[in-house]
PDB file of C-alpha atoms in Angstrom:
ATOM      1  CA  GLY A   1      31.966 140.692  81.146  1.00  0.00           C
ATOM      2  CA  ILE A   2      34.331 138.559  83.168  1.00  0.00           C
ATOM      3  CA  GLN A   3      35.249 135.195  81.625  1.00  0.00           C
ATOM      4  CA  VAL A   4      35.877 132.180  83.823  1.00  0.00           C
ATOM      5  CA  GLU A   5      37.686 129.077  82.607  1.00  0.00           C
ATOM      6  CA  GLN A   6      38.112 125.888  84.573  1.00  0.00           C
ATOM      7  CA  SER A   7      40.429 122.989  83.925  1.00  0.00           C
ATOM      8  CA  PRO A   8      40.462 120.117  83.509  1.00  0.00           C
ATOM      9  CA  PRO A   9      36.859 119.588  82.387  1.00  0.00           C
ATOM     10  CA  ASP A  10      36.910 115.984  83.587  1.00  0.00           C
ATOM     11  CA  LEU A  11      38.995 114.138  86.141  1.00  0.00           C
ATOM     12  CA  ILE A  12      38.919 110.465  87.046  1.00  0.00           C
ATOM     13  CA  LEU A  13      40.763 109.367  90.157  1.00  0.00           C
ATOM     14  CA  GLN A  14      41.189 106.346  92.333  1.00  0.00           C
ATOM     15  CA  GLU A  15      40.421 106.751  96.009  1.00  0.00           C
ATOM     16  CA  GLY A  16      43.382 108.139  97.904  1.00  0.00           C
ATOM     17  CA  ALA A  17      44.780 110.181  95.014  1.00  0.00           C
ATOM     18  CA  ASN A  18      45.381 113.925  95.129  1.00  0.00           C
ATOM     19  CA  SER A  19      44.192 116.451  92.556  1.00  0.00           C
ATOM     20  CA  THR A  20      44.427 120.104  91.603  1.00  0.00           C
ATOM     21  CA  LEU A  21      41.627 122.013  89.895  1.00  0.00           C
ATOM     22  CA  ARG A  22      42.315 125.353  88.252  1.00  0.00           C
ATOM     23  CA  CYS A  23      40.190 128.452  87.678  1.00  0.00           C
ATOM     24  CA  ASN A  24      41.358 131.311  85.462  1.00  0.00           C
ATOM     25  CA  PHE A  25      39.461 134.581  85.258  1.00  0.00           C
ATOM     26  CA  SER A  26      39.798 137.488  82.882  1.00  0.00           C
ATOM     27  CA  ASP A  27      39.444 140.560  85.096  1.00  0.00           C
ATOM     28  CA  SER A  28      39.835 141.861  88.619  1.00  0.00           C
ATOM     29  CA  VAL A  29      37.390 140.363  91.060  1.00  0.00           C
ATOM     30  CA  ASN A  30      36.601 140.914  94.704  1.00  0.00           C
ATOM     31  CA  ASN A  31      34.626 137.708  95.115  1.00  0.00           C
ATOM     32  CA  LEU A  32      35.737 134.195  94.261  1.00  0.00           C
ATOM     33  CA  GLN A  33      34.056 131.073  95.528  1.00  0.00           C
ATOM     34  CA  TRP A  34      34.481 127.351  95.007  1.00  0.00           C
ATOM     35  CA  PHE A  35      31.436 125.111  95.081  1.00  0.00           C
ATOM     36  CA  HIS A  36      30.826 121.389  94.948  1.00  0.00           C
ATOM     37  CA  GLN A  37      27.634 120.204  93.274  1.00  0.00           C
ATOM     38  CA  ASN A  38      26.625 116.757  94.428  1.00  0.00           C
ATOM     39  CA  PRO A  39      24.761 114.239  92.245  1.00  0.00           C
ATOM     40  CA  TRP A  40      21.421 115.533  93.589  1.00  0.00           C
ATOM     41  CA  GLY A  41      22.139 119.048  92.351  1.00  0.00           C
ATOM     42  CA  GLN A  42      22.885 120.695  95.687  1.00  0.00           C
ATOM     43  CA  LEU A  43      25.587 123.349  95.434  1.00  0.00           C
ATOM     44  CA  ILE A  44      27.741 123.413  98.536  1.00  0.00           C
ATOM     45  CA  ASN A  45      30.014 126.325  99.278  1.00  0.00           C
ATOM     46  CA  LEU A  46      33.575 125.151  99.828  1.00  0.00           C
ATOM     47  CA  PHE A  47      35.551 128.376 100.034  1.00  0.00           C
ATOM     48  CA  TYR A  48      35.074 132.117  99.772  1.00  0.00           C
ATOM     49  CA  ILE A  49      38.567 133.066  98.690  1.00  0.00           C
ATOM     50  CA  PRO A  50      39.078 136.284  96.687  1.00  0.00           C
ATOM     51  CA  SER A  51      42.757 136.131  97.652  1.00  0.00           C
ATOM     52  CA  GLY A  52      45.149 134.113  99.771  1.00  0.00           C
ATOM     53  CA  THR A  53      45.041 130.522 100.961  1.00  0.00           C
ATOM     54  CA  LYS A  54      42.522 128.610 103.030  1.00  0.00           C
ATOM     55  CA  GLN A  55      42.281 125.033 104.213  1.00  0.00           C
ATOM     56  CA  ASN A  56      39.375 122.936 105.366  1.00  0.00           C
ATOM     57  CA  GLY A  57      40.245 119.337 106.128  1.00  0.00           C
ATOM     58  CA  ARG A  58      41.377 117.570 102.975  1.00  0.00           C
ATOM     59  CA  LEU A  59      40.518 120.577 100.833  1.00  0.00           C
ATOM     60  CA  SER A  60      42.515 123.722 100.382  1.00  0.00           C
ATOM     61  CA  ALA A  61      42.382 126.648  97.980  1.00  0.00           C
ATOM     62  CA  THR A  62      44.720 129.367  96.847  1.00  0.00           C
ATOM     63  CA  THR A  63      43.839 132.489  94.870  1.00  0.00           C
ATOM     64  CA  VAL A  64      46.503 134.669  93.274  1.00  0.00           C
ATOM     65  CA  ALA A  65      44.393 137.697  92.433  1.00  0.00           C
ATOM     66  CA  THR A  66      47.217 139.590  90.695  1.00  0.00           C
ATOM     67  CA  GLU A  67      47.670 136.693  88.257  1.00  0.00           C
ATOM     68  CA  ARG A  68      43.937 135.993  87.992  1.00  0.00           C
ATOM     69  CA  TYR A  69      43.788 132.356  88.933  1.00  0.00           C
ATOM     70  CA  SER A  70      42.684 130.122  91.758  1.00  0.00           C
ATOM     71  CA  LEU A  71      43.520 126.522  92.592  1.00  0.00           C
ATOM     72  CA  LEU A  72      41.511 123.971  94.539  1.00  0.00           C
ATOM     73  CA  TYR A  73      43.454 121.071  96.023  1.00  0.00           C
ATOM     74  CA  ILE A  74      41.804 117.830  97.027  1.00  0.00           C
ATOM     75  CA  SER A  75      43.973 115.405  98.951  1.00  0.00           C
ATOM     76  CA  SER A  76      43.317 111.735  99.685  1.00  0.00           C
ATOM     77  CA  SER A  77      40.204 111.651  97.466  1.00  0.00           C
ATOM     78  CA  GLN A  78      37.138 109.777  98.635  1.00  0.00           C
ATOM     79  CA  THR A  79      34.192 108.543  96.580  1.00  0.00           C
ATOM     80  CA  THR A  80      32.038 111.162  98.282  1.00  0.00           C
ATOM     81  CA  ASP A  81      34.178 113.849  96.610  1.00  0.00           C
ATOM     82  CA  SER A  82      32.619 112.913  93.273  1.00  0.00           C
ATOM     83  CA  GLY A  83      30.531 115.572  91.588  1.00  0.00           C
ATOM     84  CA  VAL A  84      31.118 118.830  89.760  1.00  0.00           C
ATOM     85  CA  TYR A  85      33.342 121.553  91.146  1.00  0.00           C
ATOM     86  CA  PHE A  86      32.544 125.112  90.151  1.00  0.00           C
ATOM     87  CA  CYS A  87      34.523 128.274  90.474  1.00  0.00           C
ATOM     88  CA  ALA A  88      32.506 131.508  90.506  1.00  0.00           C
ATOM     89  CA  VAL A  89      33.735 135.095  90.480  1.00  0.00           C
ATOM     90  CA  ALA A  90      32.255 138.569  90.713  1.00  0.00           C
ATOM     91  CA  ALA A  91      33.362 142.164  90.431  1.00  0.00           C
ATOM     92  CA  PRO A  92      32.281 144.512  93.255  1.00  0.00           C
ATOM     93  CA  THR A  93      28.480 144.427  93.805  1.00  0.00           C
ATOM     94  CA  ASP A  94      28.127 142.510  90.566  1.00  0.00           C
ATOM     95  CA  LYS A  95      26.606 139.171  89.745  1.00  0.00           C
ATOM     96  CA  LEU A  96      28.417 135.901  90.351  1.00  0.00           C
ATOM     97  CA  ILE A  97      29.700 134.326  87.123  1.00  0.00           C
ATOM     98  CA  PHE A  98      30.275 130.592  87.111  1.00  0.00           C
ATOM     99  CA  GLY A  99      32.818 128.583  85.198  1.00  0.00           C
ATOM    100  CA  THR A 100      31.807 125.470  83.296  1.00  0.00           C
ATOM    101  CA  GLY A 101      32.998 123.212  86.076  1.00  0.00           C
ATOM    102  CA  THR A 102      35.290 120.228  86.553  1.00  0.00           C
ATOM    103  CA  ARG A 103      33.531 116.876  86.758  1.00  0.00           C
ATOM    104  CA  LEU A 104      35.342 114.641  89.244  1.00  0.00           C
ATOM    105  CA  GLN A 105      34.770 110.908  89.520  1.00  0.00           C
ATOM    106  CA  VAL A 106      36.485 109.021  92.315  1.00  0.00           C
ATOM    107  CA  PHE A 107      36.486 105.234  92.104  1.00  0.00           C
ATOM    108  CA  PRO A 108      37.135 102.848  95.012  1.00  0.00           C
TER     109      PRO A 108
ATOM    110  CA  LYS B   1      20.513 128.149 111.510  1.00  0.00           C
ATOM    111  CA  ALA B   2      18.215 126.726 108.906  1.00  0.00           C
ATOM    112  CA  GLY B   3      19.569 126.707 105.382  1.00  0.00           C
ATOM    113  CA  VAL B   4      18.082 128.127 102.225  1.00  0.00           C
ATOM    114  CA  THR B   5      14.790 126.497 101.344  1.00  0.00           C
ATOM    115  CA  GLN B   6      13.125 126.366  97.963  1.00  0.00           C
ATOM    116  CA  THR B   7       9.639 125.277  97.061  1.00  0.00           C
ATOM    117  CA  PRO B   8       8.460 123.352  95.242  1.00  0.00           C
ATOM    118  CA  ARG B   9      11.321 120.926  94.652  1.00  0.00           C
ATOM    119  CA  TYR B  10       9.870 119.519  91.444  1.00  0.00           C
ATOM    120  CA  LEU B  11       7.402 120.966  89.002  1.00  0.00           C
ATOM    121  CA  ILE B  12       5.937 119.848  85.694  1.00  0.00           C
ATOM    122  CA  LYS B  13       4.220 122.417  83.493  1.00  0.00           C
ATOM    123  CA  THR B  14       3.111 122.644  79.891  1.00  0.00           C
ATOM    124  CA  ARG B  15       4.121 125.214  77.304  1.00  0.00           C
ATOM    125  CA  GLY B  16       2.347 128.525  77.672  1.00  0.00           C
ATOM    126  CA  GLN B  17       1.677 128.176  81.386  1.00  0.00           C
ATOM    127  CA  GLN B  18       3.290 130.298  84.031  1.00  0.00           C
ATOM    128  CA  VAL B  19       5.099 129.243  87.184  1.00  0.00           C
ATOM    129  CA  THR B  20       6.126 130.811  90.488  1.00  0.00           C
ATOM    130  CA  LEU B  21       9.052 129.525  92.505  1.00  0.00           C
ATOM    131  CA  SER B  22       9.769 130.470  96.084  1.00  0.00           C
ATOM    132  CA  CYS B  23      12.972 130.899  98.062  1.00  0.00           C
ATOM    133  CA  SER B  24      13.427 131.506 101.777  1.00  0.00           C
ATOM    134  CA  PRO B  25      16.946 132.734 102.612  1.00  0.00           C
ATOM    135  CA  ILE B  26      18.999 132.061 105.702  1.00  0.00           C
ATOM    136  CA  SER B  27      17.778 134.188 108.582  1.00  0.00           C
ATOM    137  CA  GLY B  28      19.515 137.562 108.545  1.00  0.00           C
ATOM    138  CA  HIS B  29      20.556 137.365 104.903  1.00  0.00           C
ATOM    139  CA  ARG B  30      19.271 140.267 102.834  1.00  0.00           C
ATOM    140  CA  SER B  31      20.594 139.313  99.400  1.00  0.00           C
ATOM    141  CA  VAL B  32      18.865 136.656  97.323  1.00  0.00           C
ATOM    142  CA  SER B  33      20.109 135.598  93.898  1.00  0.00           C
ATOM    143  CA  TRP B  34      18.520 133.302  91.346  1.00  0.00           C
ATOM    144  CA  TYR B  35      20.301 131.092  88.828  1.00  0.00           C
ATOM    145  CA  GLN B  36      19.219 128.803  86.028  1.00  0.00           C
ATOM    146  CA  GLN B  37      21.203 125.648  85.371  1.00  0.00           C
ATOM    147  CA  THR B  38      20.871 123.684  82.128  1.00  0.00           C
ATOM    148  CA  PRO B  39      23.161 121.077  80.567  1.00  0.00           C
ATOM    149  CA  GLY B  40      23.767 123.302  77.567  1.00  0.00           C
ATOM    150  CA  GLN B  41      24.251 126.724  79.158  1.00  0.00           C
ATOM    151  CA  GLY B  42      25.554 125.808  82.592  1.00  0.00           C
ATOM    152  CA  LEU B  43      24.833 128.053  85.549  1.00  0.00           C
ATOM    153  CA  GLN B  44      23.487 131.427  84.489  1.00  0.00           C
ATOM    154  CA  PHE B  45      22.604 134.366  86.689  1.00  0.00           C
ATOM    155  CA  LEU B  46      18.984 135.527  86.539  1.00  0.00           C
ATOM    156  CA  PHE B  47      18.706 138.358  89.056  1.00  0.00           C
ATOM    157  CA  GLU B  48      19.654 139.462  92.545  1.00  0.00           C
ATOM    158  CA  TYR B  49      17.560 141.245  95.128  1.00  0.00           C
ATOM    159  CA  PHE B  50      18.761 143.149  98.154  1.00  0.00           C
ATOM    160  CA  SER B  51      16.355 144.695 100.633  1.00  0.00           C
ATOM    161  CA  GLU B  52      13.422 144.324  98.222  1.00  0.00           C
ATOM    162  CA  THR B  53      15.265 146.033  95.338  1.00  0.00           C
ATOM    163  CA  GLN B  54      16.532 144.337  92.211  1.00  0.00           C
ATOM    164  CA  ARG B  55      20.213 145.159  92.198  1.00  0.00           C
ATOM    165  CA  ASN B  56      21.522 143.029  89.334  1.00  0.00           C
ATOM    166  CA  LYS B  57      19.899 141.388  86.361  1.00  0.00           C
ATOM    167  CA  GLY B  58      21.141 138.774  83.931  1.00  0.00           C
ATOM    168  CA  ASN B  59      20.449 138.430  80.224  1.00  0.00           C
ATOM    169  CA  PHE B  60      17.078 136.762  80.291  1.00  0.00           C
ATOM    170  CA  PRO B  61      13.874 137.805  78.521  1.00  0.00           C
ATOM    171  CA  GLY B  62      11.179 139.759  80.310  1.00  0.00           C
ATOM    172  CA  ARG B  63       9.189 136.553  80.833  1.00  0.00           C
ATOM    173  CA  PHE B  64      11.471 135.998  83.804  1.00  0.00           C
ATOM    174  CA  SER B  65      10.716 138.242  86.744  1.00  0.00           C
ATOM    175  CA  GLY B  66      11.176 138.241  90.455  1.00  0.00           C
ATOM    176  CA  ARG B  67      10.537 140.075  93.647  1.00  0.00           C
ATOM    177  CA  GLN B  68      11.643 140.134  97.248  1.00  0.00           C
ATOM    178  CA  PHE B  69       9.456 140.675 100.258  1.00  0.00           C
ATOM    179  CA  SER B  70      10.194 142.610 103.434  1.00  0.00           C
ATOM    180  CA  ASN B  71      11.132 139.377 105.237  1.00  0.00           C
ATOM    181  CA  SER B  72      13.739 138.726 102.479  1.00  0.00           C
ATOM    182  CA  ARG B  73      11.821 135.794 101.014  1.00  0.00           C
ATOM    183  CA  SER B  74      11.908 135.894  97.250  1.00  0.00           C
ATOM    184  CA  GLU B  75       9.822 134.605  94.395  1.00  0.00           C
ATOM    185  CA  MET B  76      10.597 134.268  90.736  1.00  0.00           C
ATOM    186  CA  ASN B  77       7.990 133.973  88.042  1.00  0.00           C
ATOM    187  CA  VAL B  78       8.255 132.671  84.517  1.00  0.00           C
ATOM    188  CA  SER B  79       5.365 133.443  82.201  1.00  0.00           C
ATOM    189  CA  THR B  80       4.478 131.806  78.890  1.00  0.00           C
ATOM    190  CA  LEU B  81       6.714 128.816  79.524  1.00  0.00           C
ATOM    191  CA  GLU B  82       8.818 127.407  76.685  1.00  0.00           C
ATOM    192  CA  LEU B  83      10.407 123.984  76.382  1.00  0.00           C
ATOM    193  CA  GLY B  84      13.813 125.621  76.812  1.00  0.00           C
ATOM    194  CA  ASP B  85      12.845 126.842  80.270  1.00  0.00           C
ATOM    195  CA  SER B  86      13.215 123.302  81.589  1.00  0.00           C
ATOM    196  CA  ALA B  87      16.046 123.598  84.069  1.00  0.00           C
ATOM    197  CA  LEU B  88      17.177 123.468  87.656  1.00  0.00           C
ATOM    198  CA  TYR B  89      16.460 126.832  89.270  1.00  0.00           C
ATOM    199  CA  LEU B  90      18.733 127.633  92.166  1.00  0.00           C
ATOM    200  CA  CYS B  91      18.381 130.316  94.767  1.00  0.00           C
ATOM    201  CA  ALA B  92      21.268 131.586  96.883  1.00  0.00           C
ATOM    202  CA  SER B  93      21.339 133.867  99.881  1.00  0.00           C
ATOM    203  CA  SER B  94      24.114 135.951 101.343  1.00  0.00           C
ATOM    204  CA  LEU B  95      24.616 138.829 103.719  1.00  0.00           C
ATOM    205  CA  ASP B  96      25.667 141.102 100.868  1.00  0.00           C
ATOM    206  CA  LEU B  97      26.980 139.283  97.779  1.00  0.00           C
ATOM    207  CA  ASP B  98      29.786 137.702  99.775  1.00  0.00           C
ATOM    208  CA  THR B  99      29.696 133.980 100.583  1.00  0.00           C
ATOM    209  CA  GLN B 100      26.613 132.591  98.866  1.00  0.00           C
ATOM    210  CA  TYR B 101      24.646 129.665 100.236  1.00  0.00           C
ATOM    211  CA  PHE B 102      22.486 127.736  97.827  1.00  0.00           C
ATOM    212  CA  GLY B 103      19.175 126.024  98.299  1.00  0.00           C
ATOM    213  CA  PRO B 104      18.417 122.532  96.948  1.00  0.00           C
ATOM    214  CA  GLY B 105      16.838 123.935  93.793  1.00  0.00           C
ATOM    215  CA  THR B 106      13.557 123.553  91.959  1.00  0.00           C
ATOM    216  CA  ARG B 107      13.633 121.216  88.997  1.00  0.00           C
ATOM    217  CA  LEU B 108      11.201 122.517  86.372  1.00  0.00           C
ATOM    218  CA  THR B 109      10.119 120.386  83.446  1.00  0.00           C
ATOM    219  CA  VAL B 110       8.149 121.999  80.647  1.00  0.00           C
ATOM    220  CA  LEU B 111       6.246 119.605  78.380  1.00  0.00           C
TER     221      LEU B 111
END
């Protein structure tokens, strides 16, 4: 099955800093999503981005499908950005496979 | 639109019992997927239903089962509970395996 690797596993930032999270996957996919899991366990969809670039406020994401990786950029971090960021991928009509996540802590 | 709802939010059971969890998808969504999240194994796919049919299944024992009703609501059942079944169970809905929207989860503790 498809393997998903995320890096770094942990990230500690001061408020206002920028960061880049990476997701590598082992096979062709037609579905790639980034999620943020808050401290209460709620998974929030950030981007559906099987290819290309999208931006939503301070967050943006880029997927280079031909090279099998995706990047999530967080600019001007805030303490509310803390939590775990997951990348998940799927082949056509197949199940979503999650990476192990990047745990982000933002300190004031 | 209302989001994905899951009930109950918290559950405590003892080994050997069975449990049923419920998920109501976003109105209009026909696909419902279930995931188990544990500290050791991370987020693992259980199964996915689309229009009342199981379309995908993960690598879980037969004690884990599910179903979907005609109104797209879904239930999952775990029989003969084991300590290792303690986890956060998450349900997600989508139009058709595209953008998935997750519910708040059911936290199951097996004693």
